[in-house]
XYZ file of C-alpha atoms in Angstrom:
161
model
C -17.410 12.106 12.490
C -19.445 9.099 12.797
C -20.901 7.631 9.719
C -23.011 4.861 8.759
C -23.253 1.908 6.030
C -26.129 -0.848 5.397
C -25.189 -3.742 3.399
C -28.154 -6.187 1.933
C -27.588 -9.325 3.619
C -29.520 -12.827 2.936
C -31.606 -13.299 -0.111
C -29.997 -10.569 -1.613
C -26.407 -11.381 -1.178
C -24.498 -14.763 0.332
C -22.599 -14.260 3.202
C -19.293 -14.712 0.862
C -20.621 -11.747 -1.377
C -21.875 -9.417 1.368
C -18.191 -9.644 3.087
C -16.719 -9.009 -0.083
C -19.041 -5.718 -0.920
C -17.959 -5.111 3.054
C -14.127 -5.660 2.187
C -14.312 -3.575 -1.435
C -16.011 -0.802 0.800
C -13.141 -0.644 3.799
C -10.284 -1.347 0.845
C -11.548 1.627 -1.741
C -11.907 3.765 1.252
C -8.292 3.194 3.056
C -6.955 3.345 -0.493
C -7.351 7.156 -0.580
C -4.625 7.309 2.059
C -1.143 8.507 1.237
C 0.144 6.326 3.588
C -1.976 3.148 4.080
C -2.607 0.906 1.183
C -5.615 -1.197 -0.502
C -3.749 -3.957 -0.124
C -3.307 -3.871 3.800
C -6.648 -3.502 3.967
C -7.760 -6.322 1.756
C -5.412 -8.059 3.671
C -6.950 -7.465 6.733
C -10.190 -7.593 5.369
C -9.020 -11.893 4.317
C -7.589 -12.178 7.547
C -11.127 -11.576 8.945
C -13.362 -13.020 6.306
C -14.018 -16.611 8.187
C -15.335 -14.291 11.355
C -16.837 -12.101 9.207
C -18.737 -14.506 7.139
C -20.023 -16.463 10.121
C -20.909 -12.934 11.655
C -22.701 -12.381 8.664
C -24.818 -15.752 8.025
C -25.512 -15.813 12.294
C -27.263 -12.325 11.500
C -24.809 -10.721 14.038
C -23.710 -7.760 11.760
C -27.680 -6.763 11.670
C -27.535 -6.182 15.099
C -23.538 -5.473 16.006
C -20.999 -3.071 13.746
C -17.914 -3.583 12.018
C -16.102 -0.540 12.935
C -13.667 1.045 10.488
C -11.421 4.064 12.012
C -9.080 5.440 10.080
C -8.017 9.311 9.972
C -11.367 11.513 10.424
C -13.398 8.281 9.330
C -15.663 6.524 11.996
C -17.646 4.272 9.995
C -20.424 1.964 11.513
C -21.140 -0.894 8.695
C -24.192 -3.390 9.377
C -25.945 -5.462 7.481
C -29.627 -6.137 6.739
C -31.196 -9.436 6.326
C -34.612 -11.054 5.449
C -37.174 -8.894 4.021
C -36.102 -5.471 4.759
C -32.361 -6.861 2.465
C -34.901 -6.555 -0.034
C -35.376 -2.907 -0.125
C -32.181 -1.252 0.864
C -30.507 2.082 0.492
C -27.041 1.111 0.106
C -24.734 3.729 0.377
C -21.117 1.639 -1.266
C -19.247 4.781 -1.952
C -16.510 5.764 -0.390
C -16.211 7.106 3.029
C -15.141 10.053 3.398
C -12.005 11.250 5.556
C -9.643 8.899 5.079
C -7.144 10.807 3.203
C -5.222 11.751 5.973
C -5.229 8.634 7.959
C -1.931 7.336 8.970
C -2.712 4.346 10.167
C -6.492 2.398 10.447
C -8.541 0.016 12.795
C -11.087 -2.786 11.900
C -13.192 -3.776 15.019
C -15.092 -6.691 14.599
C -18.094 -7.687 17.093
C -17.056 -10.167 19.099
C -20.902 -11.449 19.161
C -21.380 -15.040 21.288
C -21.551 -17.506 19.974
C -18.505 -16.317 17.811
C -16.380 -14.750 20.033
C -13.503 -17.048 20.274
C -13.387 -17.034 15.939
C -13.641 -13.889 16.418
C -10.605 -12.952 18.348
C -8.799 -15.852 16.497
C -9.211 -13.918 12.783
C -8.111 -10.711 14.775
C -4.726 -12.542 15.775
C -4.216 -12.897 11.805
C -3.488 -9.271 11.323
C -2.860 -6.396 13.527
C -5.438 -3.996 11.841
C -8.061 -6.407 13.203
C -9.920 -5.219 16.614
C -11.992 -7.576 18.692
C -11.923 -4.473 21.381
C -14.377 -1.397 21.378
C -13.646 1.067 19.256
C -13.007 4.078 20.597
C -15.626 7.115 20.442
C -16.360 9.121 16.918
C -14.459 12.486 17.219
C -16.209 15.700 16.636
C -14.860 18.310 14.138
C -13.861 21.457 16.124
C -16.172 23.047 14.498
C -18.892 21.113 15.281
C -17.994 21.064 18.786
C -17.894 24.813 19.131
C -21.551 24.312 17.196
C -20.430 26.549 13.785
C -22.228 25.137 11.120
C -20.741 22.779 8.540
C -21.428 24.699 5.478
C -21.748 28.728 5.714
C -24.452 29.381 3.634
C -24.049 32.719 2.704
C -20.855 31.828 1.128
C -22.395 29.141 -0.715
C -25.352 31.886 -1.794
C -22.587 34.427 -2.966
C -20.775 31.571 -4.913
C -23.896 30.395 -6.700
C -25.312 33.777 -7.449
C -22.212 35.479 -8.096
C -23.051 38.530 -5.432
């Protein structure tokens, strides 16, 4: 399922600070995995930072996403610089649907001027993407268009009938 995070660029953060509220976000979230670890993540997260700084001060990130994939997570993470930095919703908690991932994906923009940085952090680690990342999956039963949440069920549960 596709999801969605805005990070407050410039004034509100340096480009240092915003990759490192990026890299908390991506490590607490692949931490909930039984099989991957935080510290991959961070890892890859280091491996990336001198891309993902630049991506960040060149406004690139405002316009382009960092992709995480990882298990049912398909998470889209901008940023948001200038004035509008000044009054956003961040949403830093974890994503959820990584608990089952086996294995996870960070694709980086590979924005011009910055390609070639870019696809030299993703040669650091091989979590790192520079590629597209592939299309957010639909929960079956969101393809077969069954709600999310049966209500009556939720009704009965809160009212006790």
């Amino acid at each position: 399922m596709l999801r969605t995070r805005t990070i407050a660029a410039a004034p509100v953060r340096s480009a240092s600070d915003t990759w490192q509220v990026i890299t908390d976000l991506v490590a607490d979230t692949i931490a909930v995995s039984a099989t991957c670890s935080r510290q991959e993540a961070e890892a890859a997260m280091q491996a990336a930072a001198p891309a993902g700084r630049m991506l960040i001060a060149g406004g690139h990130l405002d316009r382009r996403p960092l992709v995480l994939v990882a298990g049912t997570v398909h998470c889209q993470i901008t940023t948001v610089s200038g004035t509008p930095a000044l009054r956003a919703d961040e949403n830093l908690n974890i994503i959820p649907g990584a608990a089952t991932a086996t294995t996870f994906t960070i694709y980086l923009p590979a924005a011009e001027p910055l390609a070639q940085v870019v696809t030299d952090a993703v040669a650091r680690h091989p979590r790192l993407s520079a590629g597209e990342p592939p299309a957010p999956q639909q929960s079956s039963a969101t393809m077969a268009g069954a709600p999310l949440v049966d209500i009556e069920a939720l009704r009965r549960a809160v009212t006790g009938r």
